[in-house]
Short mmCIF file of N, CA and C in Angstrom, two decimals:
data_model
loop_
_atom_site.label_atom_id
_atom_site.label_comp_id
_atom_site.label_asym_id
_atom_site.label_seq_id
_atom_site.Cartn_x
_atom_site.Cartn_y
_atom_site.Cartn_z
N UNK A 1 -4.85 8.33 -17.73
CA UNK A 1 -5.38 7.78 -16.46
C UNK A 1 -4.40 7.28 -15.59
N UNK A 2 -4.36 7.50 -14.30
CA UNK A 2 -3.48 6.87 -13.45
C UNK A 2 -4.23 5.93 -12.43
N UNK A 3 -3.51 4.97 -12.13
CA UNK A 3 -4.12 3.83 -11.31
C UNK A 3 -2.97 3.71 -10.25
N UNK A 4 -3.60 4.03 -8.99
CA UNK A 4 -2.63 3.85 -7.71
C UNK A 4 -3.00 2.42 -7.14
N UNK A 5 -1.82 1.67 -7.07
CA UNK A 5 -2.06 0.38 -6.36
C UNK A 5 -1.44 0.37 -5.04
N UNK A 6 -2.13 0.04 -3.98
CA UNK A 6 -1.59 -0.12 -2.61
C UNK A 6 -1.07 -1.52 -2.60
N UNK A 7 0.05 -1.55 -2.10
CA UNK A 7 0.91 -2.80 -2.03
C UNK A 7 1.71 -3.05 -0.78
N UNK A 8 1.55 -4.13 -0.02
CA UNK A 8 2.25 -4.30 1.26
C UNK A 8 2.74 -5.54 1.35
N UNK A 9 3.07 -6.12 0.23
CA UNK A 9 3.54 -7.43 0.25
C UNK A 9 2.78 -8.66 0.47
N UNK A 10 1.46 -8.69 0.58
CA UNK A 10 0.63 -9.65 1.03
C UNK A 10 0.03 -10.11 -0.44
N UNK A 11 -0.61 -11.42 -0.21
CA UNK A 11 -0.89 -12.25 -1.30
C UNK A 11 -2.25 -11.35 -2.03
N UNK A 12 -3.09 -10.76 -1.27
CA UNK A 12 -4.13 -9.90 -1.72
C UNK A 12 -3.61 -8.68 -2.48
N UNK A 13 -2.55 -8.21 -1.96
CA UNK A 13 -1.89 -6.94 -2.83
C UNK A 13 -1.28 -7.56 -4.14
N UNK A 14 -0.89 -8.64 -4.21
CA UNK A 14 -0.26 -9.25 -5.44
C UNK A 14 -1.69 -9.42 -6.47
N UNK A 15 -2.66 -9.73 -5.90
CA UNK A 15 -3.90 -9.83 -6.61
C UNK A 15 -4.29 -8.65 -7.30
N UNK A 16 -4.29 -7.59 -6.39
CA UNK A 16 -4.67 -6.27 -6.68
C UNK A 16 -3.65 -5.71 -7.72
N UNK A 17 -2.48 -6.01 -7.56
CA UNK A 17 -1.47 -5.60 -8.65
C UNK A 17 -1.67 -6.21 -9.89
N UNK A 18 -2.08 -7.30 -9.99
CA UNK A 18 -2.48 -8.11 -11.28
C UNK A 18 -3.60 -7.52 -11.87
N UNK A 19 -4.74 -7.31 -11.14
CA UNK A 19 -6.00 -6.71 -11.71
C UNK A 19 -5.67 -5.23 -12.10
N UNK A 20 -4.75 -4.42 -11.65
CA UNK A 20 -4.49 -3.09 -12.00
C UNK A 20 -3.56 -3.10 -13.17
N UNK A 21 -2.53 -4.05 -13.23
CA UNK A 21 -1.89 -4.30 -14.47
C UNK A 21 -2.74 -4.66 -15.49
N UNK A 22 -3.71 -5.42 -15.37
CA UNK A 22 -4.75 -5.73 -16.67
C UNK A 22 -5.43 -4.45 -17.09
N UNK A 23 -5.90 -3.84 -16.11
CA UNK A 23 -6.73 -2.53 -16.54
C UNK A 23 -5.78 -1.53 -17.22
N UNK A 24 -4.46 -1.35 -16.87
CA UNK A 24 -3.64 -0.38 -17.32
C UNK A 24 -3.20 -0.86 -18.82
N UNK A 25 -3.03 -2.30 -18.82
CA UNK A 25 -2.64 -2.78 -20.00
C UNK A 25 -3.81 -2.51 -21.29
N UNK A 26 -5.11 -2.73 -20.92
CA UNK A 26 -6.26 -2.43 -21.70
C UNK A 26 -6.49 -0.85 -22.06
N UNK A 27 -6.10 -0.02 -20.97
CA UNK A 27 -6.45 1.11 -21.10
C UNK A 27 -5.38 2.28 -21.30
N UNK A 28 -4.19 1.68 -21.23
CA UNK A 28 -3.12 2.65 -21.45
C UNK A 28 -2.65 3.45 -20.34
N UNK A 29 -3.37 3.20 -19.31
CA UNK A 29 -3.18 3.96 -17.91
C UNK A 29 -1.75 3.77 -17.25
N UNK A 30 -1.26 4.77 -16.60
CA UNK A 30 -0.02 4.61 -15.77
C UNK A 30 -0.20 4.00 -14.42
N UNK A 31 0.58 3.20 -13.90
CA UNK A 31 0.51 2.67 -12.80
C UNK A 31 1.41 3.29 -11.78
N UNK A 32 0.87 3.54 -10.51
CA UNK A 32 1.71 4.14 -9.25
C UNK A 32 1.44 3.08 -8.21
N UNK A 33 2.43 2.55 -7.75
CA UNK A 33 2.49 1.64 -6.64
C UNK A 33 2.78 2.27 -5.27
N UNK A 34 2.05 2.21 -4.20
CA UNK A 34 2.44 2.72 -2.97
C UNK A 34 2.58 1.78 -1.95
N UNK A 35 3.30 1.89 -1.05
CA UNK A 35 3.48 0.96 0.07
C UNK A 35 3.80 1.95 1.21
N UNK A 36 2.92 1.65 2.30
CA UNK A 36 2.80 2.53 3.51
C UNK A 36 3.64 1.81 4.50
N UNK A 37 4.61 2.39 5.09
CA UNK A 37 5.15 1.67 6.32
C UNK A 37 4.39 2.17 7.49
N UNK A 38 3.70 1.24 8.30
CA UNK A 38 2.88 1.54 9.39
C UNK A 38 3.91 1.86 10.33
N UNK A 39 3.43 2.83 11.42
CA UNK A 39 4.13 3.27 12.52
C UNK A 39 3.37 2.36 13.76
N UNK A 40 4.26 1.29 14.02
CA UNK A 40 3.72 0.40 14.95
C UNK A 40 4.35 0.66 16.33
N UNK A 41 5.11 1.78 16.46
CA UNK A 41 5.53 2.25 17.67
C UNK A 41 4.51 3.17 18.35
N UNK A 42 3.61 2.76 18.93
CA UNK A 42 2.40 3.65 19.46
C UNK A 42 2.89 4.00 20.83
N UNK A 43 3.82 3.67 21.50
CA UNK A 43 4.27 4.21 22.64
C UNK A 43 5.81 3.89 22.70
N UNK A 44 6.69 4.76 22.45
CA UNK A 44 8.12 4.44 22.37
C UNK A 44 8.53 4.19 23.87
N UNK A 45 7.82 4.69 24.80
CA UNK A 45 8.12 4.38 26.20
C UNK A 45 8.22 2.90 26.67
N UNK A 46 7.39 2.18 25.94
CA UNK A 46 7.44 0.52 26.27
C UNK A 46 8.73 0.08 25.79
N UNK A 47 9.23 0.34 24.61
CA UNK A 47 10.41 -0.29 24.03
C UNK A 47 11.62 0.73 23.81
N UNK A 48 11.42 1.89 24.17
CA UNK A 48 12.64 2.92 24.26
C UNK A 48 12.69 3.36 22.80
N UNK A 49 13.41 4.47 22.56
CA UNK A 49 13.60 5.08 21.34
C UNK A 49 14.28 4.29 20.31
N UNK A 50 15.46 3.61 20.88
CA UNK A 50 16.23 2.60 20.12
C UNK A 50 15.56 1.60 19.49
N UNK A 51 14.74 0.95 20.42
CA UNK A 51 13.92 -0.17 19.89
C UNK A 51 12.91 0.21 18.79
N UNK A 52 12.28 1.48 19.16
CA UNK A 52 11.34 2.01 18.16
C UNK A 52 11.88 2.24 16.81
N UNK A 53 13.28 2.90 16.84
CA UNK A 53 14.08 2.96 15.53
C UNK A 53 14.26 1.71 14.96
N UNK A 54 14.56 0.78 15.64
CA UNK A 54 14.81 -0.45 15.15
C UNK A 54 13.85 -1.13 14.36
N UNK A 55 12.57 -0.91 14.94
CA UNK A 55 11.36 -1.44 14.49
C UNK A 55 10.98 -0.77 13.15
N UNK A 56 11.16 0.53 13.25
CA UNK A 56 10.83 1.52 11.97
C UNK A 56 11.92 1.06 10.82
N UNK A 57 12.98 0.98 11.28
CA UNK A 57 14.29 0.54 10.14
C UNK A 57 13.87 -0.81 9.54
N UNK A 58 13.47 -1.70 10.36
CA UNK A 58 13.03 -3.21 9.71
C UNK A 58 12.04 -3.08 8.72
N UNK A 59 10.81 -2.11 9.26
CA UNK A 59 9.61 -2.11 8.55
C UNK A 59 9.87 -1.39 7.09
N UNK A 60 10.80 -0.35 7.09
CA UNK A 60 11.28 0.38 6.06
C UNK A 60 12.15 -0.50 5.04
N UNK A 61 12.95 -1.35 5.59
CA UNK A 61 13.73 -2.45 4.71
C UNK A 61 12.88 -3.23 3.96
N UNK A 62 11.69 -3.76 4.82
CA UNK A 62 10.78 -4.64 4.25
C UNK A 62 10.03 -4.14 3.17
N UNK A 63 9.65 -2.82 3.31
CA UNK A 63 8.93 -2.13 2.25
C UNK A 63 9.85 -1.78 1.12
N UNK A 64 11.00 -1.62 1.13
CA UNK A 64 12.03 -1.51 0.08
C UNK A 64 12.11 -3.00 -0.67
N UNK A 65 12.31 -4.05 0.14
CA UNK A 65 12.22 -5.39 -0.47
C UNK A 65 10.82 -5.67 -1.26
N UNK A 66 9.66 -5.41 -0.47
CA UNK A 66 8.45 -5.51 -1.26
C UNK A 66 8.46 -4.68 -2.66
N UNK A 67 9.02 -3.59 -2.69
CA UNK A 67 8.86 -2.77 -3.91
C UNK A 67 9.84 -3.29 -4.89
N UNK A 68 10.93 -3.89 -4.47
CA UNK A 68 11.80 -4.47 -5.57
C UNK A 68 11.14 -5.75 -6.22
N UNK A 69 10.32 -6.47 -5.31
CA UNK A 69 9.66 -7.77 -6.01
C UNK A 69 8.52 -7.16 -6.88
N UNK A 70 7.82 -6.10 -6.59
CA UNK A 70 6.82 -5.52 -7.33
C UNK A 70 7.49 -5.10 -8.62
N UNK A 71 8.65 -4.43 -8.64
CA UNK A 71 9.05 -3.99 -9.92
C UNK A 71 9.44 -5.28 -10.70
N UNK A 72 10.01 -6.30 -10.04
CA UNK A 72 10.45 -7.41 -10.96
C UNK A 72 9.24 -8.00 -11.38
N UNK A 73 8.15 -8.18 -10.62
CA UNK A 73 6.88 -8.70 -11.14
C UNK A 73 6.31 -8.12 -12.43
N UNK A 74 6.30 -6.74 -12.35
CA UNK A 74 5.74 -5.99 -13.35
C UNK A 74 6.71 -6.25 -14.63
N UNK A 75 8.13 -6.01 -14.43
CA UNK A 75 9.07 -6.07 -15.44
C UNK A 75 8.78 -7.31 -16.43
N UNK A 76 8.45 -8.44 -15.59
CA UNK A 76 8.11 -9.80 -16.39
C UNK A 76 7.19 -9.62 -17.42
N UNK A 77 6.15 -8.47 -17.13
CA UNK A 77 4.95 -8.38 -18.14
C UNK A 77 5.29 -7.13 -18.95
N UNK A 78 6.55 -6.63 -18.85
CA UNK A 78 6.90 -5.52 -19.66
C UNK A 78 6.38 -4.24 -19.12
N UNK A 79 5.94 -4.14 -17.98
CA UNK A 79 5.30 -2.91 -17.42
C UNK A 79 6.42 -2.17 -16.48
N UNK A 80 6.18 -0.84 -16.64
CA UNK A 80 6.79 0.05 -15.54
C UNK A 80 5.93 0.74 -14.63
N UNK A 81 6.37 1.15 -13.64
CA UNK A 81 5.56 1.85 -12.64
C UNK A 81 6.33 2.85 -11.65
N UNK A 82 5.67 3.93 -11.25
CA UNK A 82 6.28 4.80 -10.48
C UNK A 82 6.11 4.08 -9.07
N UNK A 83 7.03 4.20 -8.22
CA UNK A 83 6.93 3.57 -6.91
C UNK A 83 7.04 4.73 -5.86
N UNK A 84 6.11 4.67 -4.71
CA UNK A 84 6.10 5.44 -3.74
C UNK A 84 6.15 4.84 -2.44
N UNK A 85 6.85 5.15 -1.47
CA UNK A 85 6.81 4.62 -0.10
C UNK A 85 6.76 5.84 0.83
N UNK A 86 5.71 5.63 1.62
CA UNK A 86 5.31 6.69 2.61
C UNK A 86 5.34 5.87 4.15
N UNK A 87 5.22 6.79 5.08
CA UNK A 87 5.22 6.34 6.28
C UNK A 87 3.93 6.82 7.01
N UNK A 88 3.51 6.18 8.04
CA UNK A 88 2.33 6.53 8.87
C UNK A 88 1.22 5.48 8.73
N UNK A 89 0.05 5.89 8.94
CA UNK A 89 -1.25 5.12 8.89
C UNK A 89 -1.33 4.67 7.67
N UNK A 90 -1.72 3.32 7.25
CA UNK A 90 -1.70 3.07 5.96
C UNK A 90 -2.65 3.64 5.17
N UNK A 91 -4.06 3.72 5.67
CA UNK A 91 -5.04 4.38 4.84
C UNK A 91 -4.79 5.71 4.42
N UNK A 92 -4.26 6.60 5.49
CA UNK A 92 -4.00 7.71 5.16
C UNK A 92 -2.79 8.00 4.32
N UNK A 93 -1.86 7.24 4.25
CA UNK A 93 -0.72 7.16 3.28
C UNK A 93 -1.06 6.87 2.00
N UNK A 94 -2.14 5.96 1.84
CA UNK A 94 -2.72 5.81 0.54
C UNK A 94 -3.56 6.75 0.00
N UNK A 95 -4.56 7.35 0.65
CA UNK A 95 -5.21 8.51 0.23
C UNK A 95 -4.31 9.90 -0.04
N UNK A 96 -3.36 9.92 0.71
CA UNK A 96 -2.40 11.20 0.45
C UNK A 96 -1.64 10.81 -0.80
N UNK A 97 -1.01 9.63 -1.09
CA UNK A 97 -0.55 9.17 -2.35
C UNK A 97 -1.18 9.58 -3.60
N UNK A 98 -2.50 9.07 -3.35
CA UNK A 98 -3.56 9.23 -4.51
C UNK A 98 -3.73 10.71 -4.84
N UNK A 99 -3.75 11.61 -3.83
CA UNK A 99 -3.86 13.05 -4.03
C UNK A 99 -2.58 13.59 -4.66
N UNK A 100 -1.39 13.26 -4.20
CA UNK A 100 -0.16 13.65 -4.63
C UNK A 100 0.01 13.19 -6.24
N UNK A 101 -0.23 12.25 -6.59
CA UNK A 101 -0.15 11.76 -8.06
C UNK A 101 -1.34 12.10 -8.86
N UNK A 102 -2.47 12.38 -8.52
CA UNK A 102 -3.61 12.66 -9.20
C UNK A 102 -4.19 11.50 -9.65
N UNK A 103 -4.30 10.41 -8.98
CA UNK A 103 -4.76 8.98 -9.29
C UNK A 103 -6.22 9.08 -9.65
N UNK A 104 -6.74 8.39 -10.79
CA UNK A 104 -8.12 8.33 -11.04
C UNK A 104 -8.84 7.07 -10.44
N UNK A 105 -8.00 6.17 -10.08
CA UNK A 105 -8.50 4.89 -9.38
C UNK A 105 -7.47 4.57 -8.46
N UNK A 106 -7.98 3.91 -7.30
CA UNK A 106 -7.26 3.28 -6.42
C UNK A 106 -7.64 1.73 -6.32
N UNK A 107 -6.61 0.92 -6.48
CA UNK A 107 -6.80 -0.45 -6.43
C UNK A 107 -6.18 -1.01 -5.03
N UNK A 108 -6.83 -1.77 -4.27
CA UNK A 108 -6.31 -2.32 -3.10
C UNK A 108 -6.86 -3.75 -2.83
N UNK A 109 -5.97 -4.53 -2.28
CA UNK A 109 -6.60 -5.82 -1.64
C UNK A 109 -7.52 -5.72 -0.58
N UNK A 110 -8.44 -6.65 -0.41
CA UNK A 110 -9.38 -6.73 0.59
C UNK A 110 -8.78 -6.79 2.13
N UNK A 111 -7.67 -7.55 2.11
CA UNK A 111 -6.98 -7.65 3.48
C UNK A 111 -5.48 -7.50 3.17
N UNK A 112 -4.66 -6.99 4.14
CA UNK A 112 -3.36 -6.85 3.97
C UNK A 112 -2.43 -7.62 4.99
N UNK A 113 -1.19 -7.26 4.91
CA UNK A 113 -0.15 -7.99 5.68
C UNK A 113 -0.28 -7.95 7.01
N UNK A 114 -0.65 -6.86 7.58
CA UNK A 114 -0.90 -6.38 8.80
C UNK A 114 -2.32 -6.67 9.37
N UNK A 115 -2.89 -7.76 9.02
CA UNK A 115 -4.19 -7.94 9.38
C UNK A 115 -4.51 -8.04 10.67
N UNK A 116 -3.53 -8.27 11.61
CA UNK A 116 -3.74 -8.48 13.01
C UNK A 116 -4.19 -7.18 13.54
N UNK A 117 -3.82 -5.94 12.69
CA UNK A 117 -3.96 -4.58 13.44
C UNK A 117 -5.68 -4.30 13.08
N UNK A 118 -6.41 -4.99 12.27
CA UNK A 118 -7.53 -4.76 11.92
C UNK A 118 -8.56 -4.49 13.02
N UNK A 119 -8.49 -5.23 14.14
CA UNK A 119 -9.14 -5.26 15.33
C UNK A 119 -9.08 -3.94 15.96
N UNK A 120 -7.74 -3.36 15.81
CA UNK A 120 -7.58 -2.19 16.50
C UNK A 120 -8.00 -0.82 15.67
N UNK A 121 -7.56 -0.96 14.37
CA UNK A 121 -7.79 0.23 13.48
C UNK A 121 -8.73 0.11 12.59
N UNK A 122 -9.41 -1.10 12.38
CA UNK A 122 -10.21 -1.23 11.20
C UNK A 122 -9.66 -1.60 9.97
N UNK A 123 -10.14 -2.03 9.03
CA UNK A 123 -9.70 -2.42 7.82
C UNK A 123 -9.30 -1.17 7.00
N UNK A 124 -7.99 -1.47 6.22
CA UNK A 124 -7.32 -0.31 5.58
C UNK A 124 -8.22 -0.14 4.35
N UNK A 125 -8.57 -1.05 3.66
CA UNK A 125 -9.48 -1.07 2.40
C UNK A 125 -10.74 -0.35 2.63
N UNK A 126 -11.44 -0.62 3.77
CA UNK A 126 -12.63 0.02 4.20
C UNK A 126 -12.65 1.46 4.27
N UNK A 127 -11.45 1.72 5.16
CA UNK A 127 -11.14 3.22 5.31
C UNK A 127 -10.96 3.92 4.04
N UNK A 128 -10.09 3.35 3.23
CA UNK A 128 -9.80 4.04 1.95
C UNK A 128 -11.10 4.34 1.25
N UNK A 129 -11.88 3.19 1.08
CA UNK A 129 -13.18 3.44 0.29
C UNK A 129 -14.01 4.32 0.81
N UNK A 130 -14.12 4.51 2.21
CA UNK A 130 -15.13 5.29 2.81
C UNK A 130 -14.59 6.85 2.63
N UNK A 131 -13.23 7.17 2.71
CA UNK A 131 -12.68 8.51 2.77
C UNK A 131 -12.34 8.95 1.21
N UNK A 132 -12.03 8.03 0.36
CA UNK A 132 -11.50 8.44 -0.74
C UNK A 132 -12.59 9.25 -1.68
N UNK A 133 -12.09 10.37 -2.34
CA UNK A 133 -12.72 11.08 -3.27
C UNK A 133 -12.68 10.43 -4.76
N UNK A 134 -11.94 9.33 -4.79
CA UNK A 134 -11.77 8.92 -6.03
C UNK A 134 -12.45 7.33 -6.02
N UNK A 135 -12.57 6.66 -7.17
CA UNK A 135 -13.12 5.46 -7.27
C UNK A 135 -12.05 4.37 -6.64
N UNK A 136 -12.76 3.43 -6.03
CA UNK A 136 -11.69 2.43 -5.30
C UNK A 136 -12.28 1.09 -5.82
N UNK A 137 -11.32 0.36 -6.24
CA UNK A 137 -11.48 -1.15 -6.55
C UNK A 137 -11.11 -1.97 -5.37
N UNK A 138 -11.72 -2.82 -4.59
CA UNK A 138 -11.21 -3.68 -3.66
C UNK A 138 -11.19 -5.04 -4.27
N UNK A 139 -9.99 -5.53 -4.47
CA UNK A 139 -9.71 -6.94 -4.92
C UNK A 139 -9.67 -7.89 -3.84
N UNK A 140 -10.65 -9.12 -3.92
CA UNK A 140 -10.74 -10.23 -2.86
C UNK A 140 -9.73 -11.28 -3.55
#
């Protein structure tokens, strides 16, 4: 069994990680952690190509830092996991990663780090649950 955990560095993502680690520990499942770097440069005309590249680099660096923290958190529990970083729309990246690794279950926090975008794009966890062909566990 493979469990894909969506992690964006938020407190809810940490809770989802803990729940998934508990399930994996009891079932012998493999954990795959995915972090999707959102494309916040909706229009590079506003900030220019250099500004857009700077924002993207900053978000990618943040994702790398988040994944290092996740790895350390799991290592404290004696758990290893496969790490995946994707770019794009968070819900799409999570669903794509689930397809690529053949996940049996997706575990995701109810809200994420970029909650301010919810008004514009809708809840990532809701979109994942709606469009996934796999079981989805939303952790509050």
